[in-house]
Coordinates of N, CA and C in Angstrom, one line a residue:
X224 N 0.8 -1.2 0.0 CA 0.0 0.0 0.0 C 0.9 1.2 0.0
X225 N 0.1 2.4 -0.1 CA 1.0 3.6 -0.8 C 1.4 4.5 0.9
X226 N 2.0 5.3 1.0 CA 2.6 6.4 2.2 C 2.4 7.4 1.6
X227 N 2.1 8.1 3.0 CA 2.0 9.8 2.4 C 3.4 10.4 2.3
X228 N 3.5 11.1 1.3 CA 4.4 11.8 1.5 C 5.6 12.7 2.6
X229 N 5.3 12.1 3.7 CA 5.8 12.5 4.7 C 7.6 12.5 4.9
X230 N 7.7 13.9 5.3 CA 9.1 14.1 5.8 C 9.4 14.9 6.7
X231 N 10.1 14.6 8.4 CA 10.4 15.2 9.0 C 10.7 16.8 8.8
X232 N 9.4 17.1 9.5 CA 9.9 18.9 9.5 C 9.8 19.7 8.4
X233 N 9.3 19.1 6.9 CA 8.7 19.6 6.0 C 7.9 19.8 5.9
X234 N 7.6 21.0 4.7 CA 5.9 21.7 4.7 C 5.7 22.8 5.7
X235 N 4.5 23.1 5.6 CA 3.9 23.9 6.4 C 3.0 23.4 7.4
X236 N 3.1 23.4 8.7 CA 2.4 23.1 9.6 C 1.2 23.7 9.1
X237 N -0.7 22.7 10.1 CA -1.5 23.4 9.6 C -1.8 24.5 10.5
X238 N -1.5 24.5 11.2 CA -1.7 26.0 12.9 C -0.9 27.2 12.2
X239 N 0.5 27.1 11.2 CA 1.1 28.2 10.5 C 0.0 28.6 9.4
X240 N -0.3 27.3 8.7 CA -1.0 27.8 7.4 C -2.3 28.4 7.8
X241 N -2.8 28.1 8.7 CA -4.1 29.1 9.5 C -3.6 30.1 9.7
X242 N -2.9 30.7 10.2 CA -2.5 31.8 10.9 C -2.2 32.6 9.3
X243 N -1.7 32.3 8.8 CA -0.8 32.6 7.7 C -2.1 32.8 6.5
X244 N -3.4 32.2 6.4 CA -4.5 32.3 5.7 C -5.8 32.9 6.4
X245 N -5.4 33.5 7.8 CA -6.5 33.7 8.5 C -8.0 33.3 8.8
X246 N -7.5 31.6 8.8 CA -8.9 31.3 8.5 C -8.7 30.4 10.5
X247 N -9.7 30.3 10.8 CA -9.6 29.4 11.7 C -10.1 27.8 12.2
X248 N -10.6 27.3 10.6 CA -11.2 26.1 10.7 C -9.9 25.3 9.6
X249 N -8.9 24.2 9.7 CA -7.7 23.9 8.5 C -8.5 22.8 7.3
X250 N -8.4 23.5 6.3 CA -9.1 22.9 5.5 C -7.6 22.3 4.2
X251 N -7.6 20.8 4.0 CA -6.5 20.6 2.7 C -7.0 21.6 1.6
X252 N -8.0 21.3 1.3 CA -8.0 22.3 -0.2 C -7.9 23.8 -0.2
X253 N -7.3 24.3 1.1 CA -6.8 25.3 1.1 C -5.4 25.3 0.8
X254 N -4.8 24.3 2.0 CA -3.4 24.3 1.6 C -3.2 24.0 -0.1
X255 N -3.7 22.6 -0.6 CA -3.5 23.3 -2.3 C -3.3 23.9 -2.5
X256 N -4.3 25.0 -2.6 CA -4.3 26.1 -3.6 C -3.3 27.2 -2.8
X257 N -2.8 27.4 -2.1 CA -1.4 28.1 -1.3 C -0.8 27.6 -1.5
X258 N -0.3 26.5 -2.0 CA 0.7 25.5 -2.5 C 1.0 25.9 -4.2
X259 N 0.3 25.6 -5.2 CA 0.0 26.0 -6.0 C 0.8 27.5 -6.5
X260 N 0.0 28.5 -5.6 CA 0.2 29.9 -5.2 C 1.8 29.5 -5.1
X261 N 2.5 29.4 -4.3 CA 3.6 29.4 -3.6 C 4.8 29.1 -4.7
X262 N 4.2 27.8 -5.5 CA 5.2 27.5 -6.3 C 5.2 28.1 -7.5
X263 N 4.2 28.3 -7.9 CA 4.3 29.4 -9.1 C 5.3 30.8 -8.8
X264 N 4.9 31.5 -7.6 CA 5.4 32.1 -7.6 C 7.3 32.4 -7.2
X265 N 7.5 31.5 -6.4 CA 8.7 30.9 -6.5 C 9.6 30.5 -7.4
X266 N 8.9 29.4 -8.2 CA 9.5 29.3 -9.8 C 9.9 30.1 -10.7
X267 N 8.8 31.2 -10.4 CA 9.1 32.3 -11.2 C 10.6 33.5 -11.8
X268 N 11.2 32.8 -13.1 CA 12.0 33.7 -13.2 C 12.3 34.7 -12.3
X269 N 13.6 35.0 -11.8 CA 14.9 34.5 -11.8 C 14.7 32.8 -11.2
X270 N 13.5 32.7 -10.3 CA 13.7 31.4 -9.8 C 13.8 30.5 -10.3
X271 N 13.5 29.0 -9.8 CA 13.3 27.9 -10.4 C 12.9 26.8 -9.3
X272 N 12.2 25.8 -10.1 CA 11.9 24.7 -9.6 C 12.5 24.1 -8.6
X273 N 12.3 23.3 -7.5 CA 13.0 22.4 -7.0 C 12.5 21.5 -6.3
X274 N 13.1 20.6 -5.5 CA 12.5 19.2 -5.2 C 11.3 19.7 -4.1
X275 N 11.8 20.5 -3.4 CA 10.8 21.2 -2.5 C 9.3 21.3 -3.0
X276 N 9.4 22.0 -3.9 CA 7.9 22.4 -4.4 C 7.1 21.1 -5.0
X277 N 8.0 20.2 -5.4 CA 7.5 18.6 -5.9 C 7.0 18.3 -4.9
X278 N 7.8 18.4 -3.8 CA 7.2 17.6 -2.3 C 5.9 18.1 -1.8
X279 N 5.8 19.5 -1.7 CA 4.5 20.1 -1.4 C 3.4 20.0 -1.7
X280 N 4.0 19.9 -3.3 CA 2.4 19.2 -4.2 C 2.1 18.6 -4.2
X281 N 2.8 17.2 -4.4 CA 2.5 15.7 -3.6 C 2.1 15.6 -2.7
X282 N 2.0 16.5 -1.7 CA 1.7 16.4 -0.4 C 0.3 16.5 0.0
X283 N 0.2 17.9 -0.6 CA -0.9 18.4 -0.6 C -2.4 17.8 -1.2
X284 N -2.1 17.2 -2.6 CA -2.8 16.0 -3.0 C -3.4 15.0 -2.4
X285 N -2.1 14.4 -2.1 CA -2.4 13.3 -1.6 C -3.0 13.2 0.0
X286 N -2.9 14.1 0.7 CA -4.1 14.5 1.8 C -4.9 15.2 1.7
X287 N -5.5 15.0 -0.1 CA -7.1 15.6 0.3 C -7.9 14.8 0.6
X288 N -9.1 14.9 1.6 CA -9.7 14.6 1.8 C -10.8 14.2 0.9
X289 N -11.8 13.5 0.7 CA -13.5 12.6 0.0 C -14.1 14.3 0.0
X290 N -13.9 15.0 1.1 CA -15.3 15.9 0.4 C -14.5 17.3 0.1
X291 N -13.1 17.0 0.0 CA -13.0 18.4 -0.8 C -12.6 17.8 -2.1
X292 N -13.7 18.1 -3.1 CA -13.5 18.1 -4.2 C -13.0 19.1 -5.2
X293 N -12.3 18.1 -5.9 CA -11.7 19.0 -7.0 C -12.3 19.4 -8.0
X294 N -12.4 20.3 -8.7 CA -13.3 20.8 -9.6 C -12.4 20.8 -11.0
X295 N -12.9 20.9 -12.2 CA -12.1 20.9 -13.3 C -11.4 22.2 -13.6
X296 N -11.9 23.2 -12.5 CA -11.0 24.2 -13.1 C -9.3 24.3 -12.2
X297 N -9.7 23.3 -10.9 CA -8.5 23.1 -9.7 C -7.9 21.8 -10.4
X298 N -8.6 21.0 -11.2 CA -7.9 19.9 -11.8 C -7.0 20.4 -13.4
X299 N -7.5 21.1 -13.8 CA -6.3 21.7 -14.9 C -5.6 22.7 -14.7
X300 N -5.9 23.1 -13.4 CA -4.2 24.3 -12.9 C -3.6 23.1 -12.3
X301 N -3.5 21.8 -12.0 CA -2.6 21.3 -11.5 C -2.2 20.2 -12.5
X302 N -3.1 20.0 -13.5 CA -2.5 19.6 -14.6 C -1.0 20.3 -15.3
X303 N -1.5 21.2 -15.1 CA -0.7 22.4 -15.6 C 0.5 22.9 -15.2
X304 N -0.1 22.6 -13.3 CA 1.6 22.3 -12.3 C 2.4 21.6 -13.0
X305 N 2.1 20.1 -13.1 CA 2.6 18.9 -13.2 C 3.7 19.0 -14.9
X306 N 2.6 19.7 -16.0 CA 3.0 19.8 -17.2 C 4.5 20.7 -16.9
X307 N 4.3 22.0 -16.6 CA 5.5 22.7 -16.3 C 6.6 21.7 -15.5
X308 N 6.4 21.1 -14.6 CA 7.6 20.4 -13.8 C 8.3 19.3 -15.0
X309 N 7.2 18.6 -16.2 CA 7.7 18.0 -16.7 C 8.9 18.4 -17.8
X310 N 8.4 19.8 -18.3 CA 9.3 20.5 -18.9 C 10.7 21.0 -18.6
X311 N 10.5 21.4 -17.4 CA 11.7 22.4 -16.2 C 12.7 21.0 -16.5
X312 N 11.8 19.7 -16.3 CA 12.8 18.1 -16.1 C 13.7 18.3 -17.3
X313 N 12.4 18.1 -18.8 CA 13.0 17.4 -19.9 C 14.2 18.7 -20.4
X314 N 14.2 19.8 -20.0 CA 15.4 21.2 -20.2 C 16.6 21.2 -19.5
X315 N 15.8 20.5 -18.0 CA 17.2 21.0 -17.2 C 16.9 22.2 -16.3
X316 N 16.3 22.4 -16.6 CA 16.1 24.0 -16.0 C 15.2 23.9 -14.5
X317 N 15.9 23.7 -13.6 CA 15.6 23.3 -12.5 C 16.7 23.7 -11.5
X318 N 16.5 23.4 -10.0 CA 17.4 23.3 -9.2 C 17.8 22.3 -8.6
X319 N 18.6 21.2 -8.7 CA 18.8 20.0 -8.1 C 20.1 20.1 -6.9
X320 N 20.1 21.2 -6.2 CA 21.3 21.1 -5.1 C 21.4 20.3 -4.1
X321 N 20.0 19.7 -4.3 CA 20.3 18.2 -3.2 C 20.0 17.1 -3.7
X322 N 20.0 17.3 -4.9 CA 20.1 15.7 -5.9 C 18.8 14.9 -5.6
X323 N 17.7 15.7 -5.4 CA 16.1 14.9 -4.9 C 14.9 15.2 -6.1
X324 N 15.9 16.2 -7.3 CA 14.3 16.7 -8.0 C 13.9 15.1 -8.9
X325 N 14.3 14.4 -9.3 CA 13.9 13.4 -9.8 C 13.5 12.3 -9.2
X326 N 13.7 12.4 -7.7 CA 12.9 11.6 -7.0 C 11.2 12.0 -6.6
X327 N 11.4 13.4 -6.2 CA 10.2 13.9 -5.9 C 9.6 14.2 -7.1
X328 N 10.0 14.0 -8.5 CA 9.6 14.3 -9.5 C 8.2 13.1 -9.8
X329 N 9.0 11.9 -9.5 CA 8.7 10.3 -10.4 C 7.7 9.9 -8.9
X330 N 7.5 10.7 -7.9 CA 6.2 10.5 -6.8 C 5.4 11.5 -7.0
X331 N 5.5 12.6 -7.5 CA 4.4 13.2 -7.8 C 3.6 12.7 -9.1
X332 N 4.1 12.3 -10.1 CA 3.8 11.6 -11.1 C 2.9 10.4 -10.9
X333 N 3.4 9.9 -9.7 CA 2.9 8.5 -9.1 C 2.0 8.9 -8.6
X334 N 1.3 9.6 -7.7 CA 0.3 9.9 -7.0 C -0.7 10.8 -8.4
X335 N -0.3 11.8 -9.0 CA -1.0 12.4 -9.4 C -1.8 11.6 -10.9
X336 N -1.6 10.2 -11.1 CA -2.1 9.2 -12.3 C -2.9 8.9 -11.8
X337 N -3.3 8.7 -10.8 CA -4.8 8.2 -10.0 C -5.1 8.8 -9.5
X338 N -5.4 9.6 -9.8 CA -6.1 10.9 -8.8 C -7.6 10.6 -9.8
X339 N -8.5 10.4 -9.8 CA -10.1 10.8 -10.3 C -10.1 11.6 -11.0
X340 N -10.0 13.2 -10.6 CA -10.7 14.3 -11.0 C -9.7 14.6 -12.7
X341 N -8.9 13.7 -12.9 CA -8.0 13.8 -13.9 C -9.0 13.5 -15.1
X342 N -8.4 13.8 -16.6 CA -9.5 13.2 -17.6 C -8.7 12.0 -18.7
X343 N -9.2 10.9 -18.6 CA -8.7 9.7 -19.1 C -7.6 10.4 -20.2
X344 N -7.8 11.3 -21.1 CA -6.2 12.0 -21.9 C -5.5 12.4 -20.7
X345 N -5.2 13.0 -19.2 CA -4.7 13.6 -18.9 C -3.7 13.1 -18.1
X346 N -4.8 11.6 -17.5 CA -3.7 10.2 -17.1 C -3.1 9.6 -18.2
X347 N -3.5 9.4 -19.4 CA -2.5 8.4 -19.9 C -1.3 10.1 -20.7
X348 N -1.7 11.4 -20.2 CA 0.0 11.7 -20.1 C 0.5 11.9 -19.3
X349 N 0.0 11.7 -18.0 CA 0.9 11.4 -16.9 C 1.5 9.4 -17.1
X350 N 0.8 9.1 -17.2 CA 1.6 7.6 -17.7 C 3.0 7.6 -18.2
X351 N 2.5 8.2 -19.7 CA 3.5 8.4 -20.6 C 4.8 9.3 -20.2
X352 N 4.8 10.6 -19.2 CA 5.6 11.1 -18.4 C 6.4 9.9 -17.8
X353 N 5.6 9.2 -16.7 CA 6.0 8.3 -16.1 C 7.5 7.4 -16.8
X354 N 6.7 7.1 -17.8 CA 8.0 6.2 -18.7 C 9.0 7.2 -18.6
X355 N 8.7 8.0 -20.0 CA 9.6 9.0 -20.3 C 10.7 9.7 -19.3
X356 N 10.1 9.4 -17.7 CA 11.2 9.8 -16.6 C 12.0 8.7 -16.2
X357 N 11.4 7.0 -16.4 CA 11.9 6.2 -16.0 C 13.0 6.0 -17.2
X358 N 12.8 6.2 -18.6 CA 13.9 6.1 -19.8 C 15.0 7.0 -19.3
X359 N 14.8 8.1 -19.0 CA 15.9 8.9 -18.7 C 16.7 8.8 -17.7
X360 N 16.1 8.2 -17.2 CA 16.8 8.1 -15.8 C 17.5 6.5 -16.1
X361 N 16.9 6.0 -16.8 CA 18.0 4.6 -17.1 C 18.8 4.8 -18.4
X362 N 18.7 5.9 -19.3 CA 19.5 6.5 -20.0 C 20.7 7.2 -19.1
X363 N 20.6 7.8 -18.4 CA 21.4 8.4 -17.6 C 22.4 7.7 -17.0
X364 N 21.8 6.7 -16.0 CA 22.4 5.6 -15.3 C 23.0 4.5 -16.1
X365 N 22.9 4.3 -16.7 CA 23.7 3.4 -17.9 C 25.3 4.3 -18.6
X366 N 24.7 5.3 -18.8 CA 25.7 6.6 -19.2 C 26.7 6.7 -18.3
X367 N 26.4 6.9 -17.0 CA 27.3 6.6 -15.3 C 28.1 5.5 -15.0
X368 N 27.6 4.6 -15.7 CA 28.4 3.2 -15.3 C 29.7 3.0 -15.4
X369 N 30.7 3.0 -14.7 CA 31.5 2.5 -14.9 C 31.9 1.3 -16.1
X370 N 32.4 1.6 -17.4 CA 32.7 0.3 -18.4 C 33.6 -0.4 -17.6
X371 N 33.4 -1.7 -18.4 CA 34.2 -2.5 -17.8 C 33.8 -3.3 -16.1
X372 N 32.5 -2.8 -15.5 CA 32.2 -3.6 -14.7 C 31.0 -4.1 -14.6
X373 N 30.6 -5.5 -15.4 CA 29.6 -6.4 -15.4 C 28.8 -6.6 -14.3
X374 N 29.2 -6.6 -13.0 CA 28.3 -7.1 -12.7 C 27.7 -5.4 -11.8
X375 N 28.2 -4.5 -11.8 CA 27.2 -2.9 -11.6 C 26.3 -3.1 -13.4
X376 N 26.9 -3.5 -14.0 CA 25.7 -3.3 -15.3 C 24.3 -4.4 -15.6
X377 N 25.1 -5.8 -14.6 CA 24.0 -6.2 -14.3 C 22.9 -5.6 -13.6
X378 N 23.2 -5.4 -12.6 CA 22.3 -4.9 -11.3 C 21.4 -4.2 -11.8
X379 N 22.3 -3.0 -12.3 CA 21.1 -1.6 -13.3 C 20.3 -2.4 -14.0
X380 N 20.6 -3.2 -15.0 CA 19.9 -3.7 -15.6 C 18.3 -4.7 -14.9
X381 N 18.9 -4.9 -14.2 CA 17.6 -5.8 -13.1 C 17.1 -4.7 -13.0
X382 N 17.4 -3.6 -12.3 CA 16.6 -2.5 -11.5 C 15.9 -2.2 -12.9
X383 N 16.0 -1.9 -14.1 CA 15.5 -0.7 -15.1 C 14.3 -1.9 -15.4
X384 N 14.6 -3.7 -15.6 CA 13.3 -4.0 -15.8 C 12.3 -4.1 -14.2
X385 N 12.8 -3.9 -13.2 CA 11.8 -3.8 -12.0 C 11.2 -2.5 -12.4
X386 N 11.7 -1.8 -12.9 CA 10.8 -0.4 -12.8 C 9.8 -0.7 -14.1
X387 N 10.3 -1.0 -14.9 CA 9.5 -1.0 -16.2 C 8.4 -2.1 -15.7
X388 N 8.6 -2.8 -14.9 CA 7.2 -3.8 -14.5 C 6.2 -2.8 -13.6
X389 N 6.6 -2.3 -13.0 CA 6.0 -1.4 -12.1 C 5.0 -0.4 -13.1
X390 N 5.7 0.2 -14.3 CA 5.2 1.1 -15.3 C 3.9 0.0 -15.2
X391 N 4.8 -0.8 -16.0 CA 3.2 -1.9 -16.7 C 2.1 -1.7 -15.4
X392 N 2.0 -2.3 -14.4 CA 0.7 -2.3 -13.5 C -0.1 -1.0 -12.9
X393 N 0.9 0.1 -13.8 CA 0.2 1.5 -13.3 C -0.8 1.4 -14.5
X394 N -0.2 0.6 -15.9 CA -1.3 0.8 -16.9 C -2.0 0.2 -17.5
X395 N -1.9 -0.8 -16.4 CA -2.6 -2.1 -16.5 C -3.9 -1.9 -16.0
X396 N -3.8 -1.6 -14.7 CA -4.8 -1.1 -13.3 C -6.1 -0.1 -13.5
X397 N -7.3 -0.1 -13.4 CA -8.3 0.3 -13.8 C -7.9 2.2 -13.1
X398 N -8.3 3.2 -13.5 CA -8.2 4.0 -13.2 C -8.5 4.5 -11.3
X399 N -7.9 4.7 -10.6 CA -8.0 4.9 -9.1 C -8.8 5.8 -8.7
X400 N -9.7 5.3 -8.0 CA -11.3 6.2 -7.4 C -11.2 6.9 -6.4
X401 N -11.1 8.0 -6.5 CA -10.5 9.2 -5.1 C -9.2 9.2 -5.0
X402 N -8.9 8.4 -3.9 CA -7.0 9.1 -3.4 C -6.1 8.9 -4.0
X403 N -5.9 7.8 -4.7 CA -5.2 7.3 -5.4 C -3.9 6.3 -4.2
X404 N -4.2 6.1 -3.1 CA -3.1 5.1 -2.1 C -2.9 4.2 -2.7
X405 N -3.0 3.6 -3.0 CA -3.3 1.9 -3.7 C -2.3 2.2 -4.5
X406 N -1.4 2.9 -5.5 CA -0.7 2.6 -6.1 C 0.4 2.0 -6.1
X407 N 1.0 1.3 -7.0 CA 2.1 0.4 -7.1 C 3.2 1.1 -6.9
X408 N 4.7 0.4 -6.2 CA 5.5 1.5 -5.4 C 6.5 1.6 -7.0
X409 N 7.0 2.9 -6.8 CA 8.2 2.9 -8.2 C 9.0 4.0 -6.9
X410 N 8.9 3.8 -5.9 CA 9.9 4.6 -4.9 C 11.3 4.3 -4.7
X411 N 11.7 2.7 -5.2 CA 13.1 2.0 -5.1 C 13.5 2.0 -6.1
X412 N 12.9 2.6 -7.6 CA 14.0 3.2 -8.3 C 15.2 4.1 -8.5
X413 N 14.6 5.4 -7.6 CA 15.4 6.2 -7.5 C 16.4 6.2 -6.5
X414 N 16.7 5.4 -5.3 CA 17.3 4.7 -4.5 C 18.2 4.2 -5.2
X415 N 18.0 3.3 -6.3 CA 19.4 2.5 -6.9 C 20.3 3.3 -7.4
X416 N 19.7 4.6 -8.1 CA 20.6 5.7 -8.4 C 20.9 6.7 -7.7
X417 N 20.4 7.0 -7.1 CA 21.5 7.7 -6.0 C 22.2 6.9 -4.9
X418 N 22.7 5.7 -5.1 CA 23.4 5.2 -4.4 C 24.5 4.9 -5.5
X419 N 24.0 4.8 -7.0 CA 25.4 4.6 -7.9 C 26.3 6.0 -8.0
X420 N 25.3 7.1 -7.6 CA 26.0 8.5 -7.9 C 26.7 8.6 -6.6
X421 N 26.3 8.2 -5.6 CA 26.9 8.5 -4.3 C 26.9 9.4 -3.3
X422 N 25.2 9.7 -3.7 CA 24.8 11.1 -2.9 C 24.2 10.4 -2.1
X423 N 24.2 11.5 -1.1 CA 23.8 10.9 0.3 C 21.9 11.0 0.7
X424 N 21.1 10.1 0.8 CA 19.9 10.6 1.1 C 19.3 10.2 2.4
X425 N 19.9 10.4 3.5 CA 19.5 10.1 4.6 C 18.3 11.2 4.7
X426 N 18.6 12.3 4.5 CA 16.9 13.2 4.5 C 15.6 12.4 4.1
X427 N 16.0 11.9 3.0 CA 15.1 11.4 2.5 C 14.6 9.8 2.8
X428 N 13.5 9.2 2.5 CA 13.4 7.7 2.7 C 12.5 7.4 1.8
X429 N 12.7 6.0 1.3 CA 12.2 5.8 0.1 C 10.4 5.8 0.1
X430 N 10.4 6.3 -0.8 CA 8.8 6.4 -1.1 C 8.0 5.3 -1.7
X431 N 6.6 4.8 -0.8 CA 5.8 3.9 -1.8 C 4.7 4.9 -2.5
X432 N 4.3 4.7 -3.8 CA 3.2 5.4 -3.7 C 2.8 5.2 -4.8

C-alpha cells in the first residue's frame, strides 16, 4: 500500500497555514491552492523549480480529503503544475542542489495518475511522463556506469526492468477512485541511483506510492 508523503519537518504546519490564511477552521484544499500559489510564484524567473515544491504538491494531493472536491477548473491548474515540472525536467532547468528533483519528480507523477478528478487523456499523459522519466533516468544511469564492470551493469539492468514492470501495473490497473493510495510502489527506483551516484539521502526515505 502507498505512504503519504511525509518528511520530517517539511511543509507547512497546519496552525502556520491558519494563521498565515487567516482562516480558523484547517481545510487541505486550502493548503493546495497556497501551495499552487507558492510555487508558481517561487519558480518564477529568476527562480526555479526544485525538489521542494515537488514535495509540497504531492503532499498536498495526496491529503485531500472525500469531500473536498476538485473541480475541473483546480484539476487543470494542477494539470498544468505537473505539465511545467515536466518540462523544467526534460530542459534541465531546475534546481537539483540536493540531488532529490527526480525523485520527488517520479512520486508526484505517481500519486498524481490516479487521482479521479483527472481526464482519461490527462492520465495516460501522466503515464506516458511516467515512462519518459523512468527512460531517462535509465538513460542516464547506464551513461554513469563505470565500463568494464559487469556485474554494476548487471544490477542496473535488473533494477531498469523492475521499474519498467511497475510502469506496466500503473497501466494495467483500472483507473483509481479518489486518493489514489493503492498505487504500485516505483519509490526504489530512485534509491538505486542515488546510491550509484553516491549522494547521500539520509533526509530522504524511500517512497511507496
Amino acid at each position: 500500500s502507498a505512504c503519504p508523503p511525509t518528511k520530517g519537518g517539511r511543509g507547512l504546519a497546519a496552525p502556520a497555514l491558519r494563521q498565515r490564511l487567516g482562516v480558523s477552521k484547517w481545510r487541505p484544499a486550502m493548503y493546495l491552492t497556497q501551495v499552487l500559489a507558492d510555487v508558481q510564484k517561487e519558480s518564477a524567473p529568476p527562480g526555479a523549480l526544485h525538489a521542494e515544491h515537488l514535495f509540497k504538491l504531492n503532499e498536498a494531493v495526496f491529503n485531500l480529503p472525500e469531500e473536498d472536491a476538485v473541480d475541473g477548473k483546480m484539476a487543470l491548474k494542477l494539470f498544468q503544475a505537473v505539465e511545467k515540472v515536466r518540462k523544467a525536467y526534460g530542459s534541465g532547468r531546475f534546481d537539483d542542489q540536493d540531488g532529490n528533483f527526480f525523485y520527488d519528480y517520479l512520486a508526484l507523477l505517481g500519486t498524481m495518475q490516479n487521482q479521479h478528478f483527472f481526464s482519461q487523456k490527462q492520465t495516460e499523459k501522466l503515464l506516458a511522463w511516467i515512462r519518459e522519466a523512468l527512460d531517462s533516468w535509465a538513460s542516464a544511469a547506464e551513461t554513469a556506469a563505470e565500463p568494464g564492470r559487469d556485474t554494476g551493469k548487471k544490477a542496473l539492468e535488473a533494477e531498469i526492468e523492475k521499474l519498467r514492470q511497475r510502469l506496466a501495473k500503473y497501466e494495467d490497473e483500472p483507473r483509481g477512485k479518489g486518493k489514489g493510495k493503492s498505487a504500485p510502489a516505483l519509490g526504489e527506483a530512485p534509491q538505486a541511483l542515488g546510491d550509484a551516484k553516491g549522494k547521500g539521502k539520509g533526509k530522504r526515505q524511500k517512497q511507496d506510492f
